[in-house]
Amino acid sequence: MLQKLFLICAFFSFLYSSAAQETLNYTFTHYNTSSGAISNQVNTVVQDEEGYIWTGSTDGLQRFDGTRYKTFRHKKNDSTTLPSNPVWQLLVDKNKNLWVLLAEGKIGIFNTKTFRFSEIQCETKYPEAIPSSIKKIVEDDRGDVFFVKGGSEVLQYDKKKNRFISANSRFKLKEDWRVGDFAFQESTQKYWITTKDGTIAIYNRKTGNLSAIYNNVEKEKIIDQLAGVLSPFRLFFDKKDRLWFLSWGPGVPYIHCYDLKKQEFAFPAIKLITYLKSYYEVHGFLEQKDGTIWIKGMPVFARFNEATKKFDFVNNGYTSERSIAYDHVRDLIEDREKNIWVATSNNGLYRFNPAQHVFQNVTHEDRINKRRGKGGLLSFINTKWGTILTSAWGDGIFHYDQNMKEIPLPLKGIDVNLNYS
């Protein structure tokens, strides 16, 4: 009973005022240069088959076993080392290869047993696009690996030639298309391609058909719905057969979610400006094994709330050694133990378990001046309806449902505009 009361009090120590979106507080473990990392600017993180955590930063590649780091950097006159130190993306494929994409655009496989790097050459029509920051490695369900250079083209890895070649002929793409994004939808075996001018094309591996606005062979409804309206990028498919993507609104990106079964948008587009109140960028999505959706970006780190259809943000700012502070969340992964690893641009790497040690910040409004209430919590009680009544010093009485959403007071004769304490 005493332990339960302590947990309830700990929870309500975070109770201050109501807001449109909740703030999530987790207990983080922090890894940075003080603990052995080579850089606090971590761009990418993966876990290999043996459980090692690999990170790519501005200063090289590291393997982490939970205690010790092993560091790999470029060495002059040694072609088996990284060609340069800044690592952009890591990917462990279905054949257990560790792919390394460097910031300068070079790509290859790093042997995790011999610690030797093998660069893979690219046959490209647009060599000037290789150093671009809009690039990524993508793998499909068969283990085919693609090198996507945003704004130019998609290359596929040819195992026989041991090099990347154009994927245009495979997907029946027009030679003059400048590919903006590329993603694989595993549930349907379809490849989705967007172009720089906003065109959406869908290649069906089962039928060999390419559907686009100029020839929608398989009558893909989304192609007609978005034609000339939105220019999708950051395509991501979740387990509920929803397509998440971004489009640019007035000055900031909007987050869209399209239900592929119902062939309609799951909810209206979401913009984060009301919470962040400043310029932001969303750089990708993560889906946990339990289906929870997360977003990352600058300065964006949030979890999608399926009930409210909003994103609840992880509290950003140093409050203790167990908090998190970031300018830009560069990468998110879930490991085998259901921990999430967070790569940041300024504070190194963080680890936390979303199912444990989470507190929910609930804010309230001073009813007199319509601003954030500052009164500390005095007391709380459960009602027979399963709701919670609380009182805050100088700010009055507040009533919350089981989801900690403020609801009208169930007390007759009390003027809610007066600050009872």
Short mmCIF file of C-alpha atoms in Angstrom, two decimals:
data_model
loop_
_atom_site.label_atom_id
_atom_site.label_comp_id
_atom_site.label_asym_id
_atom_site.label_seq_id
_atom_site.Cartn_x
_atom_site.Cartn_y
_atom_site.Cartn_z
CA MET A 1 0.00 0.00 0.00
CA LEU A 2 2.84 2.37 0.91
CA GLN A 3 4.61 1.61 -2.39
CA LYS A 4 1.39 2.27 -4.35
CA LEU A 5 0.90 5.60 -2.55
CA PHE A 6 4.51 6.57 -3.35
CA LEU A 7 4.01 5.83 -7.05
CA ILE A 8 0.79 7.84 -7.13
CA CYS A 9 2.47 10.78 -5.43
CA ALA A 10 5.42 10.52 -7.81
CA PHE A 11 3.03 10.63 -10.73
CA PHE A 12 1.17 13.64 -9.44
CA SER A 13 4.36 15.51 -8.70
CA PHE A 14 4.36 16.08 -12.47
CA LEU A 15 0.79 17.41 -12.57
CA TYR A 16 0.61 21.08 -13.47
CA SER A 17 -1.74 22.10 -16.35
CA SER A 18 -3.71 20.80 -19.34
CA ALA A 19 -2.35 21.10 -22.87
CA ALA A 20 -3.31 19.92 -26.33
CA GLN A 21 -0.54 17.35 -26.26
CA GLU A 22 0.95 15.47 -23.34
CA THR A 23 4.63 15.51 -22.42
CA LEU A 24 6.23 12.12 -21.77
CA ASN A 25 8.98 11.66 -19.20
CA TYR A 26 11.12 8.54 -19.28
CA THR A 27 14.18 7.32 -17.42
CA PHE A 28 17.15 7.40 -19.82
CA THR A 29 20.63 5.92 -19.75
CA HIS A 30 23.06 8.30 -21.43
CA TYR A 31 26.18 7.42 -23.46
CA ASN A 32 28.44 10.21 -24.70
CA THR A 33 32.11 11.19 -25.00
CA SER A 34 32.43 11.08 -21.21
CA SER A 35 31.62 7.35 -21.30
CA GLY A 36 33.83 6.48 -24.28
CA ALA A 37 31.89 7.51 -27.39
CA ILE A 38 34.03 9.19 -30.07
CA SER A 39 31.50 11.92 -30.80
CA ASN A 40 28.35 13.42 -29.35
CA GLN A 41 26.96 13.80 -32.86
CA VAL A 42 25.54 10.34 -33.55
CA ASN A 43 23.85 9.94 -36.93
CA THR A 44 22.79 6.29 -36.96
CA VAL A 45 22.46 3.22 -34.73
CA VAL A 46 21.75 -0.51 -35.34
CA GLN A 47 21.95 -3.82 -33.47
CA ASP A 48 23.63 -6.84 -35.08
CA GLU A 49 22.84 -10.56 -34.77
CA GLU A 50 25.16 -10.94 -31.74
CA GLY A 51 23.48 -8.12 -29.87
CA TYR A 52 26.21 -5.51 -30.34
CA ILE A 53 25.11 -1.91 -30.81
CA TRP A 54 26.82 -0.17 -33.72
CA THR A 55 26.83 3.60 -34.03
CA GLY A 56 27.92 5.89 -36.84
CA SER A 57 28.96 9.41 -35.95
CA THR A 58 30.78 12.37 -37.46
CA ASP A 59 34.04 10.81 -36.29
CA GLY A 60 33.77 7.16 -37.26
CA LEU A 61 32.14 3.81 -36.54
CA GLN A 62 31.87 2.20 -33.09
CA ARG A 63 30.78 -1.15 -31.69
CA PHE A 64 29.34 -1.06 -28.19
CA ASP A 65 28.76 -4.09 -25.93
CA GLY A 66 27.06 -2.17 -23.14
CA THR A 67 30.33 -1.44 -21.38
CA ARG A 68 33.19 -1.04 -23.86
CA TYR A 69 33.57 0.62 -27.24
CA LYS A 70 35.60 -0.57 -30.19
CA THR A 71 36.36 2.25 -32.63
CA PHE A 72 36.95 2.16 -36.39
CA ARG A 73 38.22 5.17 -38.33
CA HIS A 74 39.87 5.96 -41.63
CA LYS A 75 43.59 5.18 -41.77
CA LYS A 76 45.73 6.76 -44.43
CA ASN A 77 46.99 4.32 -47.11
CA ASP A 78 44.81 1.51 -45.75
CA SER A 79 41.97 0.65 -48.17
CA THR A 80 40.41 -1.83 -45.72
CA THR A 81 39.40 1.00 -43.38
CA LEU A 82 36.59 3.48 -43.84
CA PRO A 83 37.26 5.87 -46.76
CA SER A 84 36.32 8.75 -44.43
CA ASN A 85 35.08 9.11 -40.86
CA PRO A 86 31.61 10.74 -41.02
CA VAL A 87 29.07 7.88 -41.13
CA TRP A 88 25.58 8.73 -42.39
CA GLN A 89 23.60 5.45 -42.14
CA LEU A 90 24.05 1.86 -40.97
CA LEU A 91 21.91 -1.10 -42.01
CA VAL A 92 22.13 -4.80 -41.07
CA ASP A 93 20.63 -6.77 -43.96
CA LYS A 94 18.97 -10.18 -44.03
CA ASN A 95 22.34 -11.79 -44.81
CA LYS A 96 23.74 -10.21 -41.62
CA ASN A 97 25.96 -7.79 -43.55
CA LEU A 98 26.62 -4.41 -41.96
CA TRP A 99 26.16 -1.77 -44.65
CA VAL A 100 27.83 1.58 -44.11
CA LEU A 101 26.78 4.71 -45.99
CA LEU A 102 29.22 7.57 -45.51
CA ALA A 103 28.31 11.25 -45.46
CA GLU A 104 30.36 11.80 -48.61
CA GLY A 105 28.17 9.26 -50.44
CA LYS A 106 30.48 6.24 -50.56
CA ILE A 107 28.87 2.95 -49.60
CA GLY A 108 30.10 -0.52 -48.67
CA ILE A 109 30.03 -3.50 -46.32
CA PHE A 110 31.92 -3.60 -43.03
CA ASN A 111 32.89 -7.13 -41.98
CA THR A 112 32.01 -7.38 -38.29
CA LYS A 113 34.36 -10.35 -37.82
CA THR A 114 37.51 -9.16 -39.62
CA PHE A 115 36.77 -5.43 -39.17
CA ARG A 116 37.56 -4.72 -42.83
CA PHE A 117 35.57 -2.37 -45.05
CA SER A 118 34.78 -3.22 -48.68
CA GLU A 119 33.60 -0.31 -50.79
CA ILE A 120 30.91 -0.99 -53.41
CA GLN A 121 31.17 1.07 -56.59
CA CYS A 122 28.13 2.81 -58.09
CA GLU A 123 27.13 3.17 -61.73
CA THR A 124 25.27 6.46 -61.60
CA LYS A 125 23.90 9.03 -64.03
CA TYR A 126 24.09 11.72 -61.38
CA PRO A 127 27.48 11.60 -59.63
CA GLU A 128 26.91 15.12 -58.34
CA ALA A 129 24.01 13.78 -56.22
CA ILE A 130 26.10 11.25 -54.30
CA PRO A 131 27.33 13.68 -51.61
CA SER A 132 23.78 14.99 -51.10
CA SER A 133 22.32 14.75 -47.62
CA ILE A 134 19.15 13.17 -49.06
CA LYS A 135 20.28 9.57 -49.33
CA LYS A 136 19.51 6.24 -47.70
CA ILE A 137 19.87 2.45 -47.90
CA VAL A 138 16.68 0.39 -48.24
CA GLU A 139 16.22 -3.40 -48.13
CA ASP A 140 13.20 -5.41 -49.32
CA ASP A 141 11.82 -8.74 -48.06
CA ARG A 142 14.09 -10.77 -50.38
CA GLY A 143 17.26 -9.11 -49.15
CA ASP A 144 17.73 -6.90 -52.20
CA VAL A 145 19.53 -3.71 -51.21
CA PHE A 146 18.86 -0.31 -52.80
CA PHE A 147 20.79 2.94 -52.63
CA VAL A 148 18.35 5.85 -52.85
CA LYS A 149 19.72 9.23 -53.83
CA GLY A 150 16.90 11.66 -53.23
CA GLY A 151 16.26 14.01 -56.10
CA SER A 152 18.03 11.79 -58.61
CA GLU A 153 17.73 7.98 -58.80
CA VAL A 154 17.46 4.56 -57.20
CA LEU A 155 20.34 2.11 -57.54
CA GLN A 156 20.14 -1.60 -56.74
CA TYR A 157 22.96 -3.83 -55.58
CA ASP A 158 23.98 -6.39 -58.20
CA LYS A 159 25.60 -9.29 -56.32
CA LYS A 160 27.19 -10.78 -59.45
CA LYS A 161 28.79 -7.50 -60.51
CA ASN A 162 29.38 -6.48 -56.88
CA ARG A 163 28.27 -2.95 -57.67
CA PHE A 164 25.21 -0.72 -57.63
CA ILE A 165 23.42 -0.28 -60.95
CA SER A 166 20.34 1.69 -62.07
CA ALA A 167 16.99 0.26 -60.96
CA ASN A 168 15.07 2.03 -63.75
CA SER A 169 14.67 -1.03 -65.97
CA ARG A 170 13.60 -3.25 -63.07
CA PHE A 171 10.81 -0.89 -62.02
CA LYS A 172 10.05 0.41 -65.54
CA LEU A 173 10.83 3.98 -64.54
CA LYS A 174 11.27 6.73 -67.09
CA GLU A 175 14.91 7.61 -67.66
CA ASP A 176 14.31 11.30 -67.01
CA TRP A 177 12.57 10.75 -63.66
CA ARG A 178 14.31 12.38 -60.71
CA VAL A 179 13.40 10.07 -57.82
CA GLY A 180 12.48 11.82 -54.59
CA ASP A 181 11.80 8.84 -52.30
CA PHE A 182 11.58 5.05 -52.45
CA ALA A 183 10.04 2.50 -50.07
CA PHE A 184 9.02 -1.16 -50.04
CA GLN A 185 5.60 -2.30 -48.79
CA GLU A 186 6.14 -5.85 -47.54
CA SER A 187 2.46 -6.81 -47.11
CA THR A 188 1.74 -6.29 -50.82
CA GLN A 189 5.20 -6.71 -52.38
CA LYS A 190 4.88 -3.25 -53.90
CA TYR A 191 7.59 -0.66 -54.37
CA TRP A 192 6.58 2.97 -53.98
CA ILE A 193 8.49 5.69 -55.82
CA THR A 194 7.97 9.44 -55.67
CA THR A 195 9.57 11.94 -58.00
CA LYS A 196 11.00 15.36 -57.39
CA ASP A 197 7.91 16.98 -58.94
CA GLY A 198 5.50 15.06 -56.68
CA THR A 199 4.49 12.14 -58.93
CA ILE A 200 3.69 8.84 -57.17
CA ALA A 201 4.39 5.53 -58.90
CA ILE A 202 3.72 2.03 -57.54
CA TYR A 203 5.46 -1.04 -58.95
CA ASN A 204 3.73 -4.35 -58.24
CA ARG A 205 6.28 -7.17 -58.09
CA LYS A 206 3.56 -9.83 -58.43
CA THR A 207 2.18 -8.48 -61.70
CA GLY A 208 5.15 -6.56 -63.05
CA ASN A 209 2.95 -3.49 -63.53
CA LEU A 210 3.96 0.10 -62.86
CA SER A 211 1.06 2.40 -62.00
CA ALA A 212 1.45 6.18 -62.22
CA ILE A 213 -0.77 9.18 -62.92
CA TYR A 214 -0.13 8.98 -66.68
CA ASN A 215 -1.08 5.26 -66.74
CA ASN A 216 -2.72 3.99 -63.56
CA VAL A 217 -2.79 0.35 -64.68
CA GLU A 218 -3.92 -1.13 -61.37
CA LYS A 219 -6.19 1.78 -60.46
CA GLU A 220 -4.31 2.73 -57.31
CA LYS A 221 -6.70 5.21 -55.70
CA ILE A 222 -4.03 7.09 -53.79
CA ILE A 223 -2.28 8.04 -57.03
CA ASP A 224 -5.36 9.87 -58.27
CA GLN A 225 -6.14 11.34 -54.84
CA LEU A 226 -2.73 12.94 -54.39
CA ALA A 227 -2.01 13.92 -57.99
CA GLY A 228 -1.17 17.63 -58.08
CA VAL A 229 -2.14 18.03 -54.40
CA LEU A 230 0.69 16.72 -52.25
CA SER A 231 4.35 15.89 -52.84
CA PRO A 232 4.96 12.96 -50.44
CA PHE A 233 8.35 12.16 -48.92
CA ARG A 234 9.68 10.04 -46.01
CA LEU A 235 7.40 7.14 -46.97
CA PHE A 236 6.83 4.60 -44.17
CA PHE A 237 4.48 1.59 -43.90
CA ASP A 238 3.27 0.27 -40.55
CA LYS A 239 1.78 -3.09 -39.52
CA LYS A 240 -1.77 -1.73 -39.69
CA ASP A 241 -1.37 -1.21 -43.47
CA ARG A 242 -1.09 2.53 -43.10
CA LEU A 243 1.21 4.71 -45.16
CA TRP A 244 2.84 7.53 -43.22
CA PHE A 245 4.46 10.34 -45.13
CA LEU A 246 5.29 14.03 -45.02
CA SER A 247 4.45 16.95 -47.24
CA TRP A 248 5.46 20.58 -47.00
CA GLY A 249 2.80 22.97 -45.77
CA PRO A 250 3.24 26.72 -45.24
CA GLY A 251 6.80 26.74 -43.92
CA VAL A 252 6.72 23.45 -42.00
CA PRO A 253 6.17 19.75 -42.80
CA TYR A 254 2.77 18.10 -42.26
CA ILE A 255 2.44 14.46 -41.18
CA HIS A 256 -0.08 12.35 -43.11
CA CYS A 257 -1.42 8.86 -42.45
CA TYR A 258 -3.24 7.02 -45.24
CA ASP A 259 -5.25 3.86 -44.54
CA LEU A 260 -4.43 1.56 -47.46
CA LYS A 261 -7.30 -0.85 -46.67
CA LYS A 262 -10.00 1.81 -46.58
CA GLN A 263 -8.20 3.87 -49.25
CA GLU A 264 -8.64 7.09 -47.33
CA PHE A 265 -6.73 9.28 -44.91
CA ALA A 266 -6.88 7.90 -41.38
CA PHE A 267 -7.12 11.38 -39.85
CA PRO A 268 -6.43 14.99 -40.85
CA ALA A 269 -2.85 16.07 -41.48
CA ILE A 270 -0.86 16.87 -38.34
CA LYS A 271 1.41 19.87 -37.90
CA LEU A 272 3.62 20.16 -34.83
CA ILE A 273 4.01 23.93 -34.78
CA THR A 274 1.32 24.34 -32.10
CA TYR A 275 3.47 22.34 -29.68
CA LEU A 276 6.99 23.27 -30.76
CA LYS A 277 6.15 26.89 -31.62
CA SER A 278 9.18 27.13 -33.92
CA TYR A 279 10.56 25.70 -37.14
CA TYR A 280 10.97 21.93 -37.15
CA GLU A 281 11.72 19.00 -39.45
CA VAL A 282 10.52 15.39 -39.25
CA HIS A 283 13.13 12.95 -40.55
CA GLY A 284 11.49 9.57 -40.16
CA PHE A 285 9.39 7.04 -38.29
CA LEU A 286 9.91 4.01 -36.05
CA GLU A 287 7.38 1.29 -35.35
CA GLN A 288 7.98 -0.85 -32.27
CA LYS A 289 7.16 -4.54 -32.26
CA ASP A 290 3.97 -3.71 -30.33
CA GLY A 291 2.85 -1.32 -33.08
CA THR A 292 3.69 1.97 -31.34
CA ILE A 293 4.70 4.71 -33.79
CA TRP A 294 7.47 7.22 -33.03
CA ILE A 295 8.81 10.17 -35.01
CA LYS A 296 12.27 11.72 -35.04
CA GLY A 297 13.65 14.98 -36.30
CA MET A 298 14.78 18.50 -35.43
CA PRO A 299 13.89 19.06 -32.57
CA VAL A 300 11.35 16.24 -32.75
CA PHE A 301 10.96 13.13 -30.59
CA ALA A 302 7.37 12.02 -30.06
CA ARG A 303 5.06 9.03 -29.75
CA PHE A 304 1.79 8.76 -31.64
CA ASN A 305 -1.28 8.52 -29.43
CA GLU A 306 -3.77 6.24 -31.21
CA ALA A 307 -6.63 7.46 -28.98
CA THR A 308 -6.21 11.19 -29.51
CA LYS A 309 -4.62 10.99 -32.99
CA LYS A 310 -1.90 13.36 -31.80
CA PHE A 311 1.79 13.08 -31.04
CA ASP A 312 2.87 13.19 -27.40
CA PHE A 313 6.36 14.63 -27.09
CA VAL A 314 9.18 13.30 -24.95
CA ASN A 315 10.25 16.02 -22.55
CA ASN A 316 13.31 17.77 -23.98
CA GLY A 317 15.66 19.39 -21.48
CA TYR A 318 18.14 18.48 -18.78
CA THR A 319 16.49 18.00 -15.40
CA SER A 320 18.62 15.17 -14.00
CA GLU A 321 21.13 12.52 -15.06
CA ARG A 322 18.15 10.40 -16.19
CA SER A 323 16.62 13.00 -18.51
CA ILE A 324 17.22 13.65 -22.22
CA ALA A 325 18.20 16.85 -24.02
CA TYR A 326 18.54 17.08 -27.79
CA ASP A 327 18.64 19.50 -30.72
CA HIS A 328 17.99 16.84 -33.33
CA VAL A 329 17.06 13.15 -32.99
CA ARG A 330 18.92 11.58 -35.90
CA ASP A 331 17.91 7.93 -35.46
CA LEU A 332 15.69 5.58 -33.44
CA ILE A 333 15.82 1.78 -33.18
CA GLU A 334 14.25 -0.84 -30.94
CA ASP A 335 16.58 -3.59 -29.69
CA ARG A 336 15.81 -7.20 -28.74
CA GLU A 337 14.94 -6.22 -25.16
CA LYS A 338 12.41 -3.63 -26.37
CA ASN A 339 14.68 -0.76 -25.42
CA ILE A 340 14.73 2.22 -27.75
CA TRP A 341 18.10 3.75 -28.65
CA VAL A 342 18.07 7.44 -29.48
CA ALA A 343 20.87 8.96 -31.58
CA THR A 344 21.15 12.73 -31.13
CA SER A 345 23.09 15.40 -32.98
CA ASN A 346 24.51 17.06 -29.89
CA ASN A 347 24.35 14.81 -26.82
CA GLY A 348 25.38 11.37 -27.98
CA LEU A 349 23.27 8.24 -27.50
CA TYR A 350 20.41 7.50 -25.11
CA ARG A 351 18.63 4.27 -24.18
CA PHE A 352 15.25 3.80 -22.49
CA ASN A 353 12.42 1.29 -22.20
CA PRO A 354 9.03 2.84 -23.08
CA ALA A 355 7.18 0.22 -21.04
CA GLN A 356 8.97 1.21 -17.84
CA HIS A 357 9.57 4.34 -15.78
CA VAL A 358 7.29 6.67 -17.68
CA PHE A 359 5.60 9.69 -16.17
CA GLN A 360 2.92 11.74 -17.90
CA ASN A 361 2.96 15.52 -17.57
CA VAL A 362 -0.55 16.92 -17.34
CA THR A 363 -0.92 20.69 -17.39
CA HIS A 364 -3.75 22.89 -16.16
CA GLU A 365 -4.87 26.43 -16.89
CA ASP A 366 -5.30 29.27 -14.43
CA ARG A 367 -8.98 30.05 -14.97
CA ILE A 368 -8.57 33.74 -14.13
CA ASN A 369 -5.74 34.80 -16.47
CA LYS A 370 -6.06 31.88 -18.92
CA ARG A 371 -2.36 31.07 -18.57
CA ARG A 372 -0.46 28.04 -17.38
CA GLY A 373 -1.24 27.36 -13.75
CA LYS A 374 1.67 27.46 -11.32
CA GLY A 375 0.00 26.16 -8.20
CA GLY A 376 1.47 23.05 -6.62
CA LEU A 377 -0.66 19.95 -6.04
CA LEU A 378 -2.34 19.87 -2.62
CA SER A 379 -4.43 16.71 -2.76
CA PHE A 380 -6.18 14.21 -5.00
CA ILE A 381 -8.91 11.60 -4.69
CA ASN A 382 -10.49 8.90 -6.85
CA THR A 383 -14.22 9.29 -7.45
CA LYS A 384 -16.80 6.50 -7.68
CA TRP A 385 -16.89 7.11 -11.47
CA GLY A 386 -13.22 6.23 -11.83
CA THR A 387 -12.18 9.84 -12.35
CA ILE A 388 -9.75 11.94 -10.32
CA LEU A 389 -10.32 15.18 -8.44
CA THR A 390 -7.27 17.32 -7.64
CA SER A 391 -6.67 20.69 -6.04
CA ALA A 392 -3.79 23.03 -6.81
CA TRP A 393 -2.61 25.83 -4.51
CA GLY A 394 -4.29 29.07 -5.55
CA ASP A 395 -5.51 27.62 -8.87
CA GLY A 396 -8.58 25.67 -7.80
CA ILE A 397 -10.10 22.23 -8.23
CA PHE A 398 -9.65 20.15 -11.38
CA HIS A 399 -11.33 17.00 -12.62
CA TYR A 400 -9.70 14.37 -14.92
CA ASP A 401 -10.88 11.23 -16.66
CA GLN A 402 -8.93 7.97 -16.71
CA ASN A 403 -6.78 9.27 -19.60
CA MET A 404 -5.91 12.39 -17.59
CA LYS A 405 -8.01 14.64 -19.83
CA GLU A 406 -9.67 17.52 -17.99
CA ILE A 407 -13.45 17.19 -17.79
CA PRO A 408 -16.19 19.33 -16.14
CA LEU A 409 -16.37 19.31 -12.36
CA PRO A 410 -19.11 16.99 -11.01
CA LEU A 411 -19.75 19.33 -8.05
CA LYS A 412 -22.86 21.49 -7.98
CA GLY A 413 -22.71 24.97 -6.49
CA ILE A 414 -18.99 25.53 -7.20
CA ASP A 415 -18.06 28.43 -9.44
CA VAL A 416 -15.27 27.05 -11.66
CA ASN A 417 -14.05 30.58 -12.33
CA LEU A 418 -13.07 31.02 -8.68
CA ASN A 419 -9.67 29.78 -7.51
CA TYR A 420 -10.51 27.41 -4.66
CA SER A 421 -7.59 25.90 -2.79
#
